[in-house]
Each structure stands twice: as structure tokens, then as C-alpha cells.
């Protein structure tokens, strides 16, 4: 039975990923900062899912959580993150700009780096690391969030090389517009949604199950020779290169 860890697993994409692995009979640990949300999700998803609450961007909390995480990890999904600029005031002054950039780098890059580093000794040979990026890493206009996701993709190239000797793959999923998540915090207007859908080739928004299915594939034997890659899941809104 495989042991799966999904950071940011309480809602949205992370929840869908956890549910998909649990449905296969895998044992899943979901992590996140909000203990109440995690425990509610764990109860809803069933006996194959348990919750461990900690902030993945805080090294002290990551270290403290290790005793509650599996002794052996077959699949790690670095999903924790989000655009910390959404809902925040426009920064004024260099100190505020620095704080805004650090917030996105901590939430999206440092979280993945710390959890992967902490669990590296526990990653089973033949296992998988999947990190979640964004179409924003390949387009302008998203400031520190896009830059942070681009950094995740660059870092993935390094860990793919480091983990390869143990036949552990490391890949990135870069979603386009995904509905049914809290990402936009209610800020998605009908006009913006329509503009995003026009950019796709298939005329629809993505959903968390699209990303979960891609994660399942990357963690399957069928993807054993795929590593160091970014898979674009955006309905054709942006061509992968």
C-alpha cells in the first residue's frame, strides 16, 4: 500500500488529489495550516485519509511535524501555495514590496523545498514528487506569484537530477484557469472568466479533477521514464515548450 503526502490538501486541487489517491486504496496524509479544514476534509474523504496540520513554509513547524508523517513516502505532492497578492493592499515603499515578494516566495517555493528536503530520506525508491506550478509562470502580469511558480519549475530540474539515482521522478504540473477552488477569493468576474475560456482550445475551464488525474498519471508506472518535466494542463490556452 502506497503512502502519499499532499501539502495544501484541505481544499481545491489538493483535496481533489488526495481524494483521487485515496480512491485507489492509497494511504494519504493531507497537510495545511488550518487544522479544522484538514480534519473536516479527512472525515469526508474516509479512512484512507488523515490530517497533519502545519505551515509548510515554516522550518520549525515542518521539523515538528515529521513524527506525524509517514516513515516511508511513495508520493509527495507539493500543492501548498497560492497568490498571496490577492486581497492584499498594493505595496508602497521598498519594505512593503520586499514583504509582498517574500510572502509569495515563502508560500510557493520555500514550502515545496522544505517539505521535500525534510522527507527526502523517506522517499521510497521508484517514488514520485509532483509539484504544482501555474500558467502564470509562463506569462507576464502576475508579479511575484508568477516568479515564484517559475522558481518551482527551475528547482524541479535540480531535484529530478538529485532523486534520479533512486529512480524517483520529479515533475511539475502547471494548471491554467481552474474553477471550483478558493484561489481567486471571489474575485473572478464573468468578464474575466469569459476571456480566459476564449483562450482555451476546448472552450472550458479546468477543474481540480483534471489536475488530480495528471498527478495520478505521474505517480503511475506509465510515467516512470518522465522526470524533470513541466506538464501544462490548461485546455490549450498556452502551448508547452
GROMACS .gro file of C-alpha atoms in nm:
model
  241
    1UNK     CA    1   0.000   0.000   0.000
    2UNK     CA    2   0.148   0.334  -0.105
    3UNK     CA    3   0.192   0.625   0.135
    4UNK     CA    4   0.101   0.965  -0.012
    5UNK     CA    5   0.162   1.315   0.131
    6UNK     CA    6  -0.030   1.608  -0.017
    7UNK     CA    7   0.052   1.956   0.112
    8UNK     CA    8  -0.230   2.207   0.097
    9UNK     CA    9  -0.465   1.910   0.087
   10UNK     CA   10  -0.766   2.054   0.266
   11UNK     CA   11  -0.935   2.229  -0.026
   12UNK     CA   12  -0.933   2.277  -0.402
   13UNK     CA   13  -0.670   2.099  -0.608
   14UNK     CA   14  -0.502   1.942  -0.306
   15UNK     CA   15  -0.826   1.792  -0.183
   16UNK     CA   16  -0.902   1.651  -0.529
   17UNK     CA   17  -0.554   1.497  -0.547
   18UNK     CA   18  -0.594   1.340  -0.203
   19UNK     CA   19  -0.937   1.203  -0.291
   20UNK     CA   20  -0.807   1.051  -0.616
   21UNK     CA   21  -0.519   0.868  -0.447
   22UNK     CA   22  -0.741   0.752  -0.160
   23UNK     CA   23  -0.993   0.613  -0.408
   24UNK     CA   24  -0.717   0.387  -0.541
   25UNK     CA   25  -0.660   0.245  -0.194
   26UNK     CA   26  -0.350   0.451  -0.112
   27UNK     CA   27  -0.296   0.589   0.238
   28UNK     CA   28  -0.298   0.968   0.219
   29UNK     CA   29  -0.180   1.235   0.461
   30UNK     CA   30  -0.310   1.585   0.389
   31UNK     CA   31  -0.132   1.884   0.538
   32UNK     CA   32  -0.205   2.253   0.568
   33UNK     CA   33  -0.220   2.540   0.813
   34UNK     CA   34  -0.590   2.514   0.907
   35UNK     CA   35  -0.644   2.218   1.136
   36UNK     CA   36  -1.023   2.246   1.129
   37UNK     CA   37  -1.040   2.243   0.749
   38UNK     CA   38  -0.800   1.949   0.727
   39UNK     CA   39  -0.990   1.743   0.982
   40UNK     CA   40  -1.321   1.811   0.809
   41UNK     CA   41  -1.176   1.705   0.473
   42UNK     CA   42  -1.018   1.396   0.625
   43UNK     CA   43  -1.352   1.292   0.776
   44UNK     CA   44  -1.529   1.346   0.445
   45UNK     CA   45  -1.276   1.156   0.236
   46UNK     CA   46  -1.274   0.849   0.457
   47UNK     CA   47  -1.045   0.616   0.647
   48UNK     CA   48  -0.763   0.630   0.392
   49UNK     CA   49  -0.704   0.999   0.463
   50UNK     CA   50  -0.566   1.159   0.777
   51UNK     CA   51  -0.471   1.517   0.858
   52UNK     CA   52  -0.149   1.671   0.992
   53UNK     CA   53  -0.161   2.047   1.040
   54UNK     CA   54   0.149   2.264   0.995
   55UNK     CA   55   0.275   2.559   0.791
   56UNK     CA   56   0.491   2.412   0.515
   57UNK     CA   57   0.684   2.739   0.479
   58UNK     CA   58   0.797   2.737   0.845
   59UNK     CA   59   1.105   2.516   0.903
   60UNK     CA   60   1.029   2.481   1.274
   61UNK     CA   61   0.677   2.355   1.206
   62UNK     CA   62   0.792   2.121   0.928
   63UNK     CA   63   1.052   1.968   1.159
   64UNK     CA   64   0.799   1.930   1.440
   65UNK     CA   65   0.551   1.757   1.209
   66UNK     CA   66   0.788   1.484   1.095
   67UNK     CA   67   0.690   1.241   1.370
   68UNK     CA   68   0.331   1.252   1.243
   69UNK     CA   69   0.424   1.195   0.879
   70UNK     CA   70   0.477   0.852   0.720
   71UNK     CA   71   0.809   0.679   0.779
   72UNK     CA   72   0.814   0.591   0.411
   73UNK     CA   73   0.668   0.813   0.137
   74UNK     CA   74   0.592   0.685  -0.210
   75UNK     CA   75   0.439   1.003  -0.350
   76UNK     CA   76   0.482   1.363  -0.237
   77UNK     CA   77   0.257   1.627  -0.393
   78UNK     CA   78   0.375   1.982  -0.322
   79UNK     CA   79   0.048   2.167  -0.365
   80UNK     CA   80   0.063   2.421  -0.081
   81UNK     CA   81   0.076   2.779  -0.201
   82UNK     CA   82  -0.136   3.041  -0.371
   83UNK     CA   83  -0.111   3.402  -0.478
   84UNK     CA   84  -0.060   3.599  -0.158
   85UNK     CA   85  -0.109   3.924  -0.352
   86UNK     CA   86  -0.480   3.851  -0.396
   87UNK     CA   87  -0.675   4.052  -0.142
   88UNK     CA   88  -0.363   4.233  -0.018
   89UNK     CA   89  -0.307   4.608  -0.038
   90UNK     CA   90  -0.083   4.738  -0.313
   91UNK     CA   91   0.263   4.767  -0.155
   92UNK     CA   92   0.405   5.117  -0.117
   93UNK     CA   93   0.773   5.157  -0.040
   94UNK     CA   94   1.056   4.912  -0.075
   95UNK     CA   95   0.994   4.738   0.257
   96UNK     CA   96   0.637   4.660   0.157
   97UNK     CA   97   0.745   4.538  -0.187
   98UNK     CA   98   1.006   4.311  -0.028
   99UNK     CA   99   0.749   4.172   0.216
  100UNK     CA  100   0.499   4.104  -0.064
  101UNK     CA  101   0.758   3.919  -0.272
  102UNK     CA  102   0.880   3.718   0.027
  103UNK     CA  103   0.523   3.615   0.103
  104UNK     CA  104   0.477   3.456  -0.240
  105UNK     CA  105   0.822   3.301  -0.240
  106UNK     CA  106   0.764   3.153   0.105
  107UNK     CA  107   0.417   3.021   0.023
  108UNK     CA  108   0.505   2.865  -0.312
  109UNK     CA  109   0.878   2.794  -0.324
  110UNK     CA  110   1.000   2.755   0.031
  111UNK     CA  111   0.705   2.534   0.123
  112UNK     CA  112   0.793   2.285  -0.152
  113UNK     CA  113   1.166   2.299  -0.080
  114UNK     CA  114   1.131   2.248   0.296
  115UNK     CA  115   0.885   1.958   0.281
  116UNK     CA  116   1.076   1.782   0.004
  117UNK     CA  117   1.405   1.824   0.187
  118UNK     CA  118   1.257   1.703   0.517
  119UNK     CA  119   1.103   1.395   0.354
  120UNK     CA  120   1.394   1.318   0.122
  121UNK     CA  121   1.530   1.036   0.347
  122UNK     CA  122   1.184   0.879   0.349
  123UNK     CA  123   1.117   0.887  -0.025
  124UNK     CA  124   1.093   0.529  -0.148
  125UNK     CA  125   1.292   0.413  -0.449
  126UNK     CA  126   1.071   0.430  -0.754
  127UNK     CA  127   0.862   0.703  -0.592
  128UNK     CA  128   0.740   1.035  -0.722
  129UNK     CA  129   0.750   1.404  -0.634
  130UNK     CA  130   0.489   1.622  -0.803
  131UNK     CA  131   0.490   1.999  -0.755
  132UNK     CA  132   0.213   2.236  -0.863
  133UNK     CA  133   0.309   2.543  -1.065
  134UNK     CA  134   0.083   2.768  -1.274
  135UNK     CA  135   0.031   2.906  -1.621
  136UNK     CA  136   0.132   3.233  -1.453
  137UNK     CA  137   0.495   3.115  -1.458
  138UNK     CA  138   0.487   3.145  -1.837
  139UNK     CA  139   0.300   3.473  -1.877
  140UNK     CA  140   0.361   3.825  -1.758
  141UNK     CA  141   0.132   4.024  -1.539
  142UNK     CA  142   0.135   3.817  -1.221
  143UNK     CA  143   0.436   3.967  -1.047
  144UNK     CA  144   0.587   3.777  -0.758
  145UNK     CA  145   0.339   3.489  -0.788
  146UNK     CA  146   0.443   3.407  -1.144
  147UNK     CA  147   0.807   3.446  -1.050
  148UNK     CA  148   0.764   3.210  -0.755
  149UNK     CA  149   0.600   2.943  -0.970
  150UNK     CA  150   0.876   2.979  -1.230
  151UNK     CA  151   1.124   2.920  -0.949
  152UNK     CA  152   0.941   2.599  -0.855
  153UNK     CA  153   0.985   2.475  -1.212
  154UNK     CA  154   1.357   2.563  -1.215
  155UNK     CA  155   1.410   2.395  -0.877
  156UNK     CA  156   1.234   2.083  -1.003
  157UNK     CA  157   1.510   2.033  -1.261
  158UNK     CA  158   1.762   2.014  -0.979
  159UNK     CA  159   1.568   1.769  -0.764
  160UNK     CA  160   1.493   1.549  -1.065
  161UNK     CA  161   1.868   1.507  -1.111
  162UNK     CA  162   1.929   1.450  -0.741
  163UNK     CA  163   1.649   1.195  -0.698
  164UNK     CA  164   1.705   1.012  -1.023
  165UNK     CA  165   1.972   0.783  -0.879
  166UNK     CA  166   1.700   0.629  -0.664
  167UNK     CA  167   1.460   0.606  -0.960
  168UNK     CA  168   1.245   0.877  -0.804
  169UNK     CA  169   1.080   1.104  -1.057
  170UNK     CA  170   1.017   1.475  -1.004
  171UNK     CA  171   0.775   1.664  -1.225
  172UNK     CA  172   0.562   1.977  -1.223
  173UNK     CA  173   0.200   2.032  -1.321
  174UNK     CA  174   0.124   2.384  -1.444
  175UNK     CA  175  -0.254   2.436  -1.442
  176UNK     CA  176  -0.434   2.704  -1.635
  177UNK     CA  177  -0.761   2.851  -1.509
  178UNK     CA  178  -0.913   2.605  -1.260
  179UNK     CA  179  -1.267   2.656  -1.131
  180UNK     CA  180  -1.417   2.533  -0.804
  181UNK     CA  181  -1.128   2.645  -0.586
  182UNK     CA  182  -1.076   2.935  -0.344
  183UNK     CA  183  -0.777   3.066  -0.540
  184UNK     CA  184  -0.938   3.390  -0.660
  185UNK     CA  185  -1.116   3.452  -0.328
  186UNK     CA  186  -1.436   3.554  -0.503
  187UNK     CA  187  -1.259   3.796  -0.735
  188UNK     CA  188  -1.329   3.619  -1.066
  189UNK     CA  189  -1.568   3.833  -1.271
  190UNK     CA  190  -1.786   3.694  -1.552
  191UNK     CA  191  -1.592   3.908  -1.798
  192UNK     CA  192  -1.255   3.775  -1.690
  193UNK     CA  193  -1.383   3.418  -1.687
  194UNK     CA  194  -1.513   3.455  -2.041
  195UNK     CA  195  -1.178   3.597  -2.155
  196UNK     CA  196  -0.992   3.303  -2.003
  197UNK     CA  197  -1.221   3.049  -2.166
  198UNK     CA  198  -1.175   3.210  -2.508
  199UNK     CA  199  -0.801   3.142  -2.477
  200UNK     CA  200  -0.854   2.766  -2.448
  201UNK     CA  201  -0.876   2.526  -2.740
  202UNK     CA  202  -1.152   2.317  -2.583
  203UNK     CA  203  -1.369   2.603  -2.464
  204UNK     CA  204  -1.391   2.512  -2.096
  205UNK     CA  205  -1.238   2.586  -1.764
  206UNK     CA  206  -1.025   2.329  -1.588
  207UNK     CA  207  -1.136   2.165  -1.268
  208UNK     CA  208  -0.946   2.011  -0.974
  209UNK     CA  209  -1.011   1.660  -1.107
  210UNK     CA  210  -0.810   1.744  -1.420
  211UNK     CA  211  -0.505   1.814  -1.207
  212UNK     CA  212  -0.568   1.514  -0.982
  213UNK     CA  213  -0.580   1.286  -1.284
  214UNK     CA  214  -0.249   1.422  -1.408
  215UNK     CA  215  -0.094   1.365  -1.066
  216UNK     CA  216  -0.218   1.005  -1.066
  217UNK     CA  217  -0.058   0.952  -1.405
  218UNK     CA  218   0.276   1.099  -1.298
  219UNK     CA  219   0.276   0.868  -0.996
  220UNK     CA  220   0.194   0.560  -1.205
  221UNK     CA  221   0.427   0.306  -1.369
  222UNK     CA  222   0.326   0.452  -1.706
  223UNK     CA  223   0.519   0.770  -1.618
  224UNK     CA  224   0.831   0.602  -1.478
  225UNK     CA  225   1.053   0.749  -1.752
  226UNK     CA  226   0.912   1.100  -1.727
  227UNK     CA  227   1.110   1.328  -1.497
  228UNK     CA  228   1.231   1.688  -1.486
  229UNK     CA  229   0.928   1.796  -1.686
  230UNK     CA  230   0.652   2.056  -1.661
  231UNK     CA  231   0.314   1.930  -1.783
  232UNK     CA  232   0.078   2.206  -1.892
  233UNK     CA  233  -0.287   2.135  -1.810
  234UNK     CA  234  -0.469   2.438  -1.945
  235UNK     CA  235  -0.701   2.329  -2.226
  236UNK     CA  236  -0.461   2.461  -2.488
  237UNK     CA  237  -0.454   2.816  -2.350
  238UNK     CA  238  -0.075   2.802  -2.359
  239UNK     CA  239   0.139   2.559  -2.554
  240UNK     CA  240   0.404   2.375  -2.354
  241UNK     CA  241   0.760   2.404  -2.477
   0.00000   0.00000   0.00000
